[in-house]
PDB file of C-alpha atoms and ligand atoms in Angstrom:
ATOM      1  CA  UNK G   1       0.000   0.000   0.000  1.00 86.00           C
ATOM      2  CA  UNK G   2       1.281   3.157  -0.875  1.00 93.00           C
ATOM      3  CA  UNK G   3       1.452   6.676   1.059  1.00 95.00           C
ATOM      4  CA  UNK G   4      -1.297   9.035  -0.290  1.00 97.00           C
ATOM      5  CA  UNK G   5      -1.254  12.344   1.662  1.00 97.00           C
ATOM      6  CA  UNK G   6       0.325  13.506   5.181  1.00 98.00           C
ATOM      7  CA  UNK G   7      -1.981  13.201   8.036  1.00 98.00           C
ATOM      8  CA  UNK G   8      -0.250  14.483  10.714  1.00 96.00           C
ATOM      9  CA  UNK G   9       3.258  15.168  11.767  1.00 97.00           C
ATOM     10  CA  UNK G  10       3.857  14.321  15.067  1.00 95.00           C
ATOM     11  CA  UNK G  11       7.277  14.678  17.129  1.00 95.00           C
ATOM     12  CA  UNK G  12       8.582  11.342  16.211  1.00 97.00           C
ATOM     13  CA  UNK G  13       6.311  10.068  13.614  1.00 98.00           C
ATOM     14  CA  UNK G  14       4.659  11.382  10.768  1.00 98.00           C
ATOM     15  CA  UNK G  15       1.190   9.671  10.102  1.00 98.00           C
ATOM     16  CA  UNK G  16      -0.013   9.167   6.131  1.00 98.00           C
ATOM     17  CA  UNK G  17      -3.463   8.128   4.507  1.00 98.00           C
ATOM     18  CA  UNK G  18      -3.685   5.395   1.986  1.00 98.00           C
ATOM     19  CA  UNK G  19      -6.047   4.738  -0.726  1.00 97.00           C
ATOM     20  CA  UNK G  20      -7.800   2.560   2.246  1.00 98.00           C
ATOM     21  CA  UNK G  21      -9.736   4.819   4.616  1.00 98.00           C
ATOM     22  CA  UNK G  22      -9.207   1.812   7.030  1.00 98.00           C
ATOM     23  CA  UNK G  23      -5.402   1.946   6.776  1.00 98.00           C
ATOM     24  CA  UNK G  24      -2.401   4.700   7.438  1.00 98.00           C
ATOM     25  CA  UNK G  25       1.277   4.537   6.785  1.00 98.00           C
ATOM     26  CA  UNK G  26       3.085   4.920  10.502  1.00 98.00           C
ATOM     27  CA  UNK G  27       6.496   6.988   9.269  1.00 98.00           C
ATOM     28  CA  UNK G  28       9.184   6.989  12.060  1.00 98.00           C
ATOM     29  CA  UNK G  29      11.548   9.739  11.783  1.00 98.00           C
ATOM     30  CA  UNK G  30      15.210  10.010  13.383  1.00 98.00           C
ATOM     31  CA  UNK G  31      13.515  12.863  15.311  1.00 98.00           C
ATOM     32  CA  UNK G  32      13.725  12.869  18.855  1.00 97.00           C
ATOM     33  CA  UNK G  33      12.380  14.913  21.607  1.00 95.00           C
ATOM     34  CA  UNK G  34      11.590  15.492  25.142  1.00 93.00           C
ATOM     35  CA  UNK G  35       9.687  17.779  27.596  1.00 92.00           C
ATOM     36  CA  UNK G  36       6.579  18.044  25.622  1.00 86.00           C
ATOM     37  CA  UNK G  37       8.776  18.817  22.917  1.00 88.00           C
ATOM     38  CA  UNK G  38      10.959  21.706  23.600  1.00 91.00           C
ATOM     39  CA  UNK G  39      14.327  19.267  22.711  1.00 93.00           C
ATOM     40  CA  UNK G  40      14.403  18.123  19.489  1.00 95.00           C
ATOM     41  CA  UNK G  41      17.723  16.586  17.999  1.00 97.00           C
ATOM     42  CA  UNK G  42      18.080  13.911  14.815  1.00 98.00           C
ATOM     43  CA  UNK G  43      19.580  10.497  16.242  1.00 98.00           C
ATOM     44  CA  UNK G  44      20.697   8.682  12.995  1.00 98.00           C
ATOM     45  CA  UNK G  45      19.247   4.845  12.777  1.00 98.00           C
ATOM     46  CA  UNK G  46      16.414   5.878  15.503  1.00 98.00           C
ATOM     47  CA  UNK G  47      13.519   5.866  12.987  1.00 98.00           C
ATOM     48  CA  UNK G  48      14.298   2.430  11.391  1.00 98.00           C
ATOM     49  CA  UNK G  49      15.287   0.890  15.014  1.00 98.00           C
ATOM     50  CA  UNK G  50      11.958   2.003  16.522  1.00 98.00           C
ATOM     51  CA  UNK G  51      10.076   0.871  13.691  1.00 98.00           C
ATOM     52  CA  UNK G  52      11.392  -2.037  13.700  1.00 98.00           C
ATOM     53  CA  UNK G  53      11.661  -2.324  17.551  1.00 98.00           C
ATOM     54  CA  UNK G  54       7.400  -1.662  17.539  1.00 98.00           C
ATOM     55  CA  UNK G  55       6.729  -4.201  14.868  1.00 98.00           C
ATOM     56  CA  UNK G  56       9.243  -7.166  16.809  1.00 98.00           C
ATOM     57  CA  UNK G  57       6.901  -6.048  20.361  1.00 98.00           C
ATOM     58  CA  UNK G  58       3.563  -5.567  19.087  1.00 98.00           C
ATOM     59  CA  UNK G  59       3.422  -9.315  17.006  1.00 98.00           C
ATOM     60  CA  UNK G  60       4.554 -10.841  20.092  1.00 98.00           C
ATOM     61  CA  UNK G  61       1.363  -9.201  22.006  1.00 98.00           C
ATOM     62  CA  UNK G  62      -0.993  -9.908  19.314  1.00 98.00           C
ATOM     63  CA  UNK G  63       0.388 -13.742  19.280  1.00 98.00           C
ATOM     64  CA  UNK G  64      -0.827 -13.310  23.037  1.00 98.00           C
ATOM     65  CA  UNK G  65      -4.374 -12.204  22.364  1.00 98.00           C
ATOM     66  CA  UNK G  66      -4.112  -8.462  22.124  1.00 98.00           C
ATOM     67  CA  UNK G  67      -5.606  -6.620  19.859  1.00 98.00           C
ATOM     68  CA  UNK G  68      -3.079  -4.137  17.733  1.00 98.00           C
ATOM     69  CA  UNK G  69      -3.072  -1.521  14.957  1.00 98.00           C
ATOM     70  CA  UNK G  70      -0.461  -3.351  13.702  1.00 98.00           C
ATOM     71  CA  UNK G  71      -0.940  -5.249  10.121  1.00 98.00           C
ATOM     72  CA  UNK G  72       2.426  -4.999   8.436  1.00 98.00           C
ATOM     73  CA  UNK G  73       6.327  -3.772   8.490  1.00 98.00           C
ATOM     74  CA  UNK G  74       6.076  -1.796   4.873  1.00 98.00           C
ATOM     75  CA  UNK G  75      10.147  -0.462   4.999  1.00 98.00           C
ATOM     76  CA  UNK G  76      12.812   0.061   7.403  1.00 98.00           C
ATOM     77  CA  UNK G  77      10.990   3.208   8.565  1.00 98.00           C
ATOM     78  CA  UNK G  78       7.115   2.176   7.908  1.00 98.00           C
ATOM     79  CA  UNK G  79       4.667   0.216   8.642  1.00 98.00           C
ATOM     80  CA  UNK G  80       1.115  -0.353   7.807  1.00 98.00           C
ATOM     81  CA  UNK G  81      -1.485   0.051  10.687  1.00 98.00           C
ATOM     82  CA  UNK G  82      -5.286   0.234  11.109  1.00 98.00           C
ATOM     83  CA  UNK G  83      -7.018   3.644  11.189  1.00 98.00           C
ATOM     84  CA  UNK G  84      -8.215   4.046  14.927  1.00 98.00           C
ATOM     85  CA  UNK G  85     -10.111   6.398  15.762  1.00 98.00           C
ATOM     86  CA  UNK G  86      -7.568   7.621  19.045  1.00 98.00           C
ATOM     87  CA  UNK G  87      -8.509   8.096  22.681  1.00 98.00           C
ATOM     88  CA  UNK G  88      -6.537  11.045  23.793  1.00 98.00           C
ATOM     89  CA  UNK G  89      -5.318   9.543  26.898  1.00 98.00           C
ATOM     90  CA  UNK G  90      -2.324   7.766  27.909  1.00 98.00           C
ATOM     91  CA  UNK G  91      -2.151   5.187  29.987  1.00 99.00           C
ATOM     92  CA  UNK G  92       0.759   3.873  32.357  1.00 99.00           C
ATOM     93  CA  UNK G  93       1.863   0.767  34.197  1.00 99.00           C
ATOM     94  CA  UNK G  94       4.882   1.129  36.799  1.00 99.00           C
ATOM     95  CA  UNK G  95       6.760  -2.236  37.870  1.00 99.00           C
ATOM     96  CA  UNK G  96       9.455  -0.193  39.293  1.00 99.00           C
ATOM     97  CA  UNK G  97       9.590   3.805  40.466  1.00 98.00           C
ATOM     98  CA  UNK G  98      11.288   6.622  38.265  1.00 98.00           C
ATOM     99  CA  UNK G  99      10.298   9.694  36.352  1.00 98.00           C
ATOM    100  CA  UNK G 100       7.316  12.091  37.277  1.00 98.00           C
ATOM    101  CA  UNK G 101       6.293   9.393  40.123  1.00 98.00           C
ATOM    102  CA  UNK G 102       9.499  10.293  42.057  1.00 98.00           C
ATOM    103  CA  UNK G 103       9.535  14.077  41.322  1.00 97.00           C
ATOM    104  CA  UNK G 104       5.250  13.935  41.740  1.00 97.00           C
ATOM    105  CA  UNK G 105       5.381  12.183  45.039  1.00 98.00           C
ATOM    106  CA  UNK G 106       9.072  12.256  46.380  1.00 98.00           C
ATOM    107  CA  UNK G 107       9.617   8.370  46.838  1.00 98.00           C
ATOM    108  CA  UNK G 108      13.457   6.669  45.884  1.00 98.00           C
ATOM    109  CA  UNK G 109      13.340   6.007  42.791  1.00 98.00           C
ATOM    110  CA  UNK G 110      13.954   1.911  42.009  1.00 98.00           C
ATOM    111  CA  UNK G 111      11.662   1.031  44.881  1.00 98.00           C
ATOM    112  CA  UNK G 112       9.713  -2.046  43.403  1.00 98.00           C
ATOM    113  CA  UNK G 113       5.483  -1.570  42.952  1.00 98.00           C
ATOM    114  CA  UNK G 114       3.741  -4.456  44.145  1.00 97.00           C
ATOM    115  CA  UNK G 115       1.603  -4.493  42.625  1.00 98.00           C
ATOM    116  CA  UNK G 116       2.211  -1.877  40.175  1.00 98.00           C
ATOM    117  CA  UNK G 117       0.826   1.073  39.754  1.00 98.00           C
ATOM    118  CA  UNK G 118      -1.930   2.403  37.057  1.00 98.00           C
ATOM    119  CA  UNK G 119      -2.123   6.083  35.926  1.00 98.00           C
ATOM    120  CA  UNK G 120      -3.764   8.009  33.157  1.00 99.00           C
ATOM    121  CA  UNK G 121      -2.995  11.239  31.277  1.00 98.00           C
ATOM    122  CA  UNK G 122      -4.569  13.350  28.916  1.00 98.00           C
ATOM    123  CA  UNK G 123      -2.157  13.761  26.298  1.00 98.00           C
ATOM    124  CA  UNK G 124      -1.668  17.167  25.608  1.00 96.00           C
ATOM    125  CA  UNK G 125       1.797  18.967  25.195  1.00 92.00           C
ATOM    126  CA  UNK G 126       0.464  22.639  26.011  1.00 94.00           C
ATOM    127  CA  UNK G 127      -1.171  21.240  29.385  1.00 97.00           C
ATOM    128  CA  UNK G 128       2.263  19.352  29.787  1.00 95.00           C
ATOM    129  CA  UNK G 129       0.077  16.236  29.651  1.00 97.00           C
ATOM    130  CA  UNK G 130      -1.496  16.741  33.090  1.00 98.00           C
ATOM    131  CA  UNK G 131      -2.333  13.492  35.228  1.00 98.00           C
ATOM    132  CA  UNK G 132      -6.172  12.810  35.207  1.00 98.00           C
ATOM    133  CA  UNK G 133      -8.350  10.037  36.431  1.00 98.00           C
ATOM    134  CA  UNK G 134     -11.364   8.365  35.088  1.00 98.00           C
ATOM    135  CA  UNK G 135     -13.862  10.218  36.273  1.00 98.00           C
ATOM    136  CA  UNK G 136     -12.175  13.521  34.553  1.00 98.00           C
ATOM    137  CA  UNK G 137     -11.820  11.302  31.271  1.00 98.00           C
ATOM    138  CA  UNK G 138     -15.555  10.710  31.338  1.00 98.00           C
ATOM    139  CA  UNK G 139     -17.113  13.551  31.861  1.00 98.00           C
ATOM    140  CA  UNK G 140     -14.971  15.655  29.205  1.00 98.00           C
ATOM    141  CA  UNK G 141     -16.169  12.767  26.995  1.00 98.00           C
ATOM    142  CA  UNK G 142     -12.213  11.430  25.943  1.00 98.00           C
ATOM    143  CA  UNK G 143     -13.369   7.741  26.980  1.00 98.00           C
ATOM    144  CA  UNK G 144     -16.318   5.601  28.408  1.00 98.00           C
ATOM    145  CA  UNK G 145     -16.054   3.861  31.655  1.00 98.00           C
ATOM    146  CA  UNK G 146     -16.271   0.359  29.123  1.00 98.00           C
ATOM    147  CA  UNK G 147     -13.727   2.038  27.198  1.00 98.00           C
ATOM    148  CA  UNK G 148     -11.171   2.484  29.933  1.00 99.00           C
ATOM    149  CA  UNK G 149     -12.029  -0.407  31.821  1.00 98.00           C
ATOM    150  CA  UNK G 150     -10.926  -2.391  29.023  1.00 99.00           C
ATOM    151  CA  UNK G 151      -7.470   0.339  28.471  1.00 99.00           C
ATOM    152  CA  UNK G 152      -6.926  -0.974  32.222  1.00 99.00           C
ATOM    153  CA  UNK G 153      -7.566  -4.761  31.251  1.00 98.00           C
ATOM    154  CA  UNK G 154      -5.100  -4.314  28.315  1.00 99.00           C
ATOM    155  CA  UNK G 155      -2.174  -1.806  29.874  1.00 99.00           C
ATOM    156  CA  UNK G 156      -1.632  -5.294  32.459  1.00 98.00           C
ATOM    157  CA  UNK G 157      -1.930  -8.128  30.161  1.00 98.00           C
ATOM    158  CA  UNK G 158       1.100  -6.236  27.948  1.00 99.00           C
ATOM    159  CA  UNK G 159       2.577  -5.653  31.440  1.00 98.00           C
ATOM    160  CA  UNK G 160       2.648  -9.753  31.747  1.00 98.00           C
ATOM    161  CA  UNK G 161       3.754 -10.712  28.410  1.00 98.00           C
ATOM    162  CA  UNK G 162       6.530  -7.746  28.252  1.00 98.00           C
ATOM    163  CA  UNK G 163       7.884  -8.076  32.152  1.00 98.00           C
ATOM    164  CA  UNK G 164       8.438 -11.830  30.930  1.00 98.00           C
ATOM    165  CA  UNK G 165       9.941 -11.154  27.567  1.00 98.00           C
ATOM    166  CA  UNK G 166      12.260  -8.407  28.729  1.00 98.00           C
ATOM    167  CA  UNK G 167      13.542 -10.267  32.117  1.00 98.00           C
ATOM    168  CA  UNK G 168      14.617 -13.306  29.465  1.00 98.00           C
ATOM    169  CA  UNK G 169      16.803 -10.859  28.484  1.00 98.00           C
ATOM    170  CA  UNK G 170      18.003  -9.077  31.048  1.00 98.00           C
ATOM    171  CA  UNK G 171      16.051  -6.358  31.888  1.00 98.00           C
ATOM    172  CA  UNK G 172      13.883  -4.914  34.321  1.00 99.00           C
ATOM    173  CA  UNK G 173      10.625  -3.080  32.691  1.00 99.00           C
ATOM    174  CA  UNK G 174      10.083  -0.424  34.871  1.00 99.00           C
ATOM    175  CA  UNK G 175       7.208   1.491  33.647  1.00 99.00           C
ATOM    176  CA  UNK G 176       5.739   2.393  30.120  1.00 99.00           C
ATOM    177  CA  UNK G 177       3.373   4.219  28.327  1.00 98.00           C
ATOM    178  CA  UNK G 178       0.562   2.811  26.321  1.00 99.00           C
ATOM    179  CA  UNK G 179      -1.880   4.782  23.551  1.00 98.00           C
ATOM    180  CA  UNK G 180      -5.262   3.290  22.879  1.00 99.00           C
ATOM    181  CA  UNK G 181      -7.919   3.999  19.430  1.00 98.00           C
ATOM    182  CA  UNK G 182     -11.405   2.205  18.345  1.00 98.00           C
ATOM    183  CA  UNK G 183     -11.468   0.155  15.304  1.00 98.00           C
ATOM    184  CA  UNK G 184     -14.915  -1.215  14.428  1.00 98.00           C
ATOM    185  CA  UNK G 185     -16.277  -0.402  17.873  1.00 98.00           C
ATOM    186  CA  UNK G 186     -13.417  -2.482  19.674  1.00 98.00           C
ATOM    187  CA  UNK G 187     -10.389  -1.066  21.447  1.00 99.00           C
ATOM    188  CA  UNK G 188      -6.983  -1.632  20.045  1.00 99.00           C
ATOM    189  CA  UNK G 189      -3.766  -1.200  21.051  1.00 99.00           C
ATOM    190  CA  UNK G 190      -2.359   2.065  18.896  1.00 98.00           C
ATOM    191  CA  UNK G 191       0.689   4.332  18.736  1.00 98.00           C
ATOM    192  CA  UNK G 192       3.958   2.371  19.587  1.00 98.00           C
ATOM    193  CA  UNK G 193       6.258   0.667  21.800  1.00 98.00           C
ATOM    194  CA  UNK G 194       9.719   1.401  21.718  1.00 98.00           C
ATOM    195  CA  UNK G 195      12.406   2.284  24.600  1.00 98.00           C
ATOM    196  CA  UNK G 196      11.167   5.857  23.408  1.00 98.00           C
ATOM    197  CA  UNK G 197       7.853   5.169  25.205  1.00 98.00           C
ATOM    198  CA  UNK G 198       9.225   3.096  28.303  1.00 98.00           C
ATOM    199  CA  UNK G 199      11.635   2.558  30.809  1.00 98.00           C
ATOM    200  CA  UNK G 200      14.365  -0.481  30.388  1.00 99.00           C
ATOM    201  CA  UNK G 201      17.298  -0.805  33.039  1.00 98.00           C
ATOM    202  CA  UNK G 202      19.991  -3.397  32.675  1.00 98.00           C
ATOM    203  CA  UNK G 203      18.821  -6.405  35.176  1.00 98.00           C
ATOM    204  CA  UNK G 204      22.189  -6.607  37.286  1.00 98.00           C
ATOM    205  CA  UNK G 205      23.789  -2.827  36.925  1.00 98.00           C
ATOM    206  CA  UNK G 206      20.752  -1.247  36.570  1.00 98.00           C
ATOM    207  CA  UNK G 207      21.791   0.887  33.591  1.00 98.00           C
ATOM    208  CA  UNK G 208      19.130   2.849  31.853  1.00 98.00           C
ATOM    209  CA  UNK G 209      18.853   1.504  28.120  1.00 98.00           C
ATOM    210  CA  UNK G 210      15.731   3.741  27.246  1.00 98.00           C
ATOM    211  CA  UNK G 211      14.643   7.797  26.327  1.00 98.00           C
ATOM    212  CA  UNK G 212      16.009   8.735  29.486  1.00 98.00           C
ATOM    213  CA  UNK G 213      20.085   8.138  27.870  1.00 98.00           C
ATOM    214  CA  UNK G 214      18.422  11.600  25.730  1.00 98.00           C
ATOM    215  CA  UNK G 215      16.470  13.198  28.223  1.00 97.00           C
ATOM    216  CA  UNK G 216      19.397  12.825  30.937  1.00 97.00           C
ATOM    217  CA  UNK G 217      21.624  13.873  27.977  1.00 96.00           C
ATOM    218  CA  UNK G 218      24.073  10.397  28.618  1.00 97.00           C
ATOM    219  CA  UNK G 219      24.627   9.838  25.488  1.00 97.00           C
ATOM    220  CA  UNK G 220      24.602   6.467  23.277  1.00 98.00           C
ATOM    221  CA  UNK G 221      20.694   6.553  22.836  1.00 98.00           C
ATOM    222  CA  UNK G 222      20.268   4.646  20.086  1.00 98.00           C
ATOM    223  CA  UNK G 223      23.320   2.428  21.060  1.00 98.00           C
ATOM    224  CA  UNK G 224      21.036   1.292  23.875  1.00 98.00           C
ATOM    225  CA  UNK G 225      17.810   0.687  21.824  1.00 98.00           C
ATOM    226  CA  UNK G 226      19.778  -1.427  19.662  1.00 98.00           C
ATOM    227  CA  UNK G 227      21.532  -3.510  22.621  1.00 98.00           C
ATOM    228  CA  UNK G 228      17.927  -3.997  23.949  1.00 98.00           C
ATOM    229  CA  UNK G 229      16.901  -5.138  20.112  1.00 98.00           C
ATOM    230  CA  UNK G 230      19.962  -7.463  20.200  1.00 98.00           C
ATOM    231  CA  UNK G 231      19.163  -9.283  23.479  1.00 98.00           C
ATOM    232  CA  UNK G 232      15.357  -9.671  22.482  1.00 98.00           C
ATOM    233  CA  UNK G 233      16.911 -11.266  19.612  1.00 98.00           C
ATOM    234  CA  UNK G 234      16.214  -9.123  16.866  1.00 98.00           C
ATOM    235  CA  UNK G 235      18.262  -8.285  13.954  1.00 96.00           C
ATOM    236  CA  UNK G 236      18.601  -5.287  12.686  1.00 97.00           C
ATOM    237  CA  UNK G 237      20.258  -4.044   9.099  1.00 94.00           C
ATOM    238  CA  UNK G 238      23.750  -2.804   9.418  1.00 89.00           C
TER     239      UNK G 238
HETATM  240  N1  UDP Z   1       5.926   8.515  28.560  1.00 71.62           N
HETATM  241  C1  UDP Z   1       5.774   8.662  27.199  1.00 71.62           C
HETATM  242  N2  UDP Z   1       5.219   9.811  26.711  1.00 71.62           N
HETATM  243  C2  UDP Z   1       4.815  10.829  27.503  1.00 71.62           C
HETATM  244  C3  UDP Z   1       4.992  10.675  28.908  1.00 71.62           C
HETATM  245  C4  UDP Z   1       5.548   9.507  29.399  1.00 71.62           C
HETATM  246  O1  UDP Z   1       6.102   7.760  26.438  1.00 71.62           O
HETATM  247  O2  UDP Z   1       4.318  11.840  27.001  1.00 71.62           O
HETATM  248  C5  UDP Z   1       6.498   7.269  29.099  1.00 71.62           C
HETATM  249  C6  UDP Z   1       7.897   7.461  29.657  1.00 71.62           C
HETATM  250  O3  UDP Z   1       8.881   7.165  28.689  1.00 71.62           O
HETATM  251  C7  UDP Z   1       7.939   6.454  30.781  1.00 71.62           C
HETATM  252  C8  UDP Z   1       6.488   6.336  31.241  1.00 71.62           C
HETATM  253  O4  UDP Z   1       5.698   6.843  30.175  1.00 71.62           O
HETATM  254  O5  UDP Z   1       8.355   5.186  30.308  1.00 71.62           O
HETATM  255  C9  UDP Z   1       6.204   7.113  32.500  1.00 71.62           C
HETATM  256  O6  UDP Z   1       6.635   8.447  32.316  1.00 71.62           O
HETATM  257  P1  UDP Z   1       6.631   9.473  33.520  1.00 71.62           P
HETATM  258  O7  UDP Z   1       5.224   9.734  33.949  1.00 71.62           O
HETATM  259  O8  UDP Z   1       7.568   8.993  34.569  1.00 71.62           O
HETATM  260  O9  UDP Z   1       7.103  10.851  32.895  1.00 71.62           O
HETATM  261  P2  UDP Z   1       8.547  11.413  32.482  1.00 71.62           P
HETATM  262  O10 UDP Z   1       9.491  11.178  33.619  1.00 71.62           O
HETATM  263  O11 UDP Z   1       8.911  10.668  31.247  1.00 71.62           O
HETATM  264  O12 UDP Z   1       8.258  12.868  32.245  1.00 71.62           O
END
C-alpha cells in the first residue's frame, strides 16, 4: 500500500493516509524529543530501530491475544497500521519507580510496585500532559467507563507478556506508556512501543537503556535501543 497524503506530523512520527480509509502509513523519523517537545535533535538509525523495535513487540502481544493496529512492516521506517479512531489519553503501568512518580510524590526512585501502579494522562503537550483520572476522562467525553475499563484490562496483560519477555533478556521493565484507538467499535492497542515510550534498566547494573540516555543527555541513545533489540533477539540491518 502506498502513502497518499500527510496526516499528521507528530514529534517522532509522521502519520499518512492510503487509498484505504481503514489503513495509514506509521512513518518513524530520526527525530527525537523530550519535555513536551521543547528538545528536538536527529539520532541517525532511531527511525528504522523504533520501527522495527514496535513491529518485533507488538506481534509478540498480538500472538498473546491483544488486539493491535499493527498489520504490516512496509520499509525500514514504515509500517502499515489500522485507522483508529484515538482516545486522547495515555495510559501507564509502573513495575518499578522513576520519572514524574518520584519528582510527583518524592519516593526513591527503584523502589519495586507491588503491585504496580496504574495512571492516566490526557495527552496534551500545552497542558504538559497533566495526570487525570477516570472520572475527569468521562465527563470531558475522551473515553467511556467500558472504554477504559478495558485500556486498564489491556495496559496489564502487555505488562505480563513484556515483564516476561524483557527479564529473558536481562532487563527490568520499569514502567511504560501505552496509547489506545477504536477500530470497528473495539479497542486496540495504537501508537507504539519502543524504549522511546518506556523505561528499560539493565537487570544486574541497573543501567538505563531507554529515552532517558536523551532526556538525561548520557549519550549512546540509540546504542542502547539497539543492545535492547539485540538481546530480544532481533536483527537489525547494518
Ligand atoms: N511517557 C511517554 N510519553 C509521555 C509521557 C511519558 O512515552 O508523554 C512514558 C515514559 O517514557 C515512561 C512512562 O511513560 O516510560 C512514564 O513516564 P513518567 O510519567 O515517569 O514521565 P517522564 O518522567 O517521562 O516525564
Amino acid at each position: 500500500m502506498e502513502k497518499v497524503s500527510e496526516l499528521y506530523r507528530g514529534k517522532a512520527k509522521t502519520v499518512h493516509t492510503t487509498s484505504d480509509p481503514n489503513y495509514l502509513i506509521l512513518e518513524f523519523r530520526d527525530d527525537t524529543s523530550a519535555f513536551d517537545g521543547e528538545r528536538i535533535e536527529q539520532l541517525a538509525r532511531k527511525g528504522m530501530v523504533n520501527n522495527r523495535f514496535n513491529h518485533f513487540i507488538m506481534e509478540k502481544l498480538a500472538a498473546e491475544g491483544i488486539p493491535t493496529q499493527m498489520e504490516r512492516l512496509l520499509s525500514d521506517t514504515e509500517s502499515l497500521v489500522k485507522n483508529l479512531a484515538m482516545i486522547p489519553v495515555e495510559c501507564v503501568v509502573r513495575n518499578i519507580a522513576a520519572g514524574s512518580l518520584v519528582r510527583r510524590l518524592g519516593v526513591e526512585e527503584g523502589i519495586s510496585l507491588t503491585p504496580p501502579t496504574f495512571e492516566l494522562f490526557l495527552k496534551n503537550d500545552a497542558l504538559h500532559d497533566p495526570m487525570i483520572n477516570e472520572s475527569h476522562a468521562v465527563a470531558f467525553g475522551w473515553a467511556t467507563h467500558e472504554q477504559l475499563a478495558e485500556m486498564k484490562r489491556l495496559t496489564f496483560a502487555v505488562n505480563d507478556v513484556l515483564k516476561s519477555l524483557f527479564d529473558q533478556a536481562g532487563l527490568l521493565l520499569v514502567d511504560y506508556k501505552l496509547e489506545f484507538g477504536v477500530f470497528n467499535g473495539k479497542v486496540v492497542l495504537g501508537d507504539e512501543f519502543s524504549p522511546d515510550g518506556c523505561r528499560l534498566w539493565d537487570k544486574e547494573t541497573r543501567e538505563k537503556l531507554d529515552k532517558d540516555r536523551f532526556r538525561q543527555g548520557l549519550g549512546g541513545v540509540v546504542e542502547a535501543y539497539e543492545e535492547v533489540a539485540k538481546r530480544l533477539g532481533l536483527e537489525l540491518p547494518a
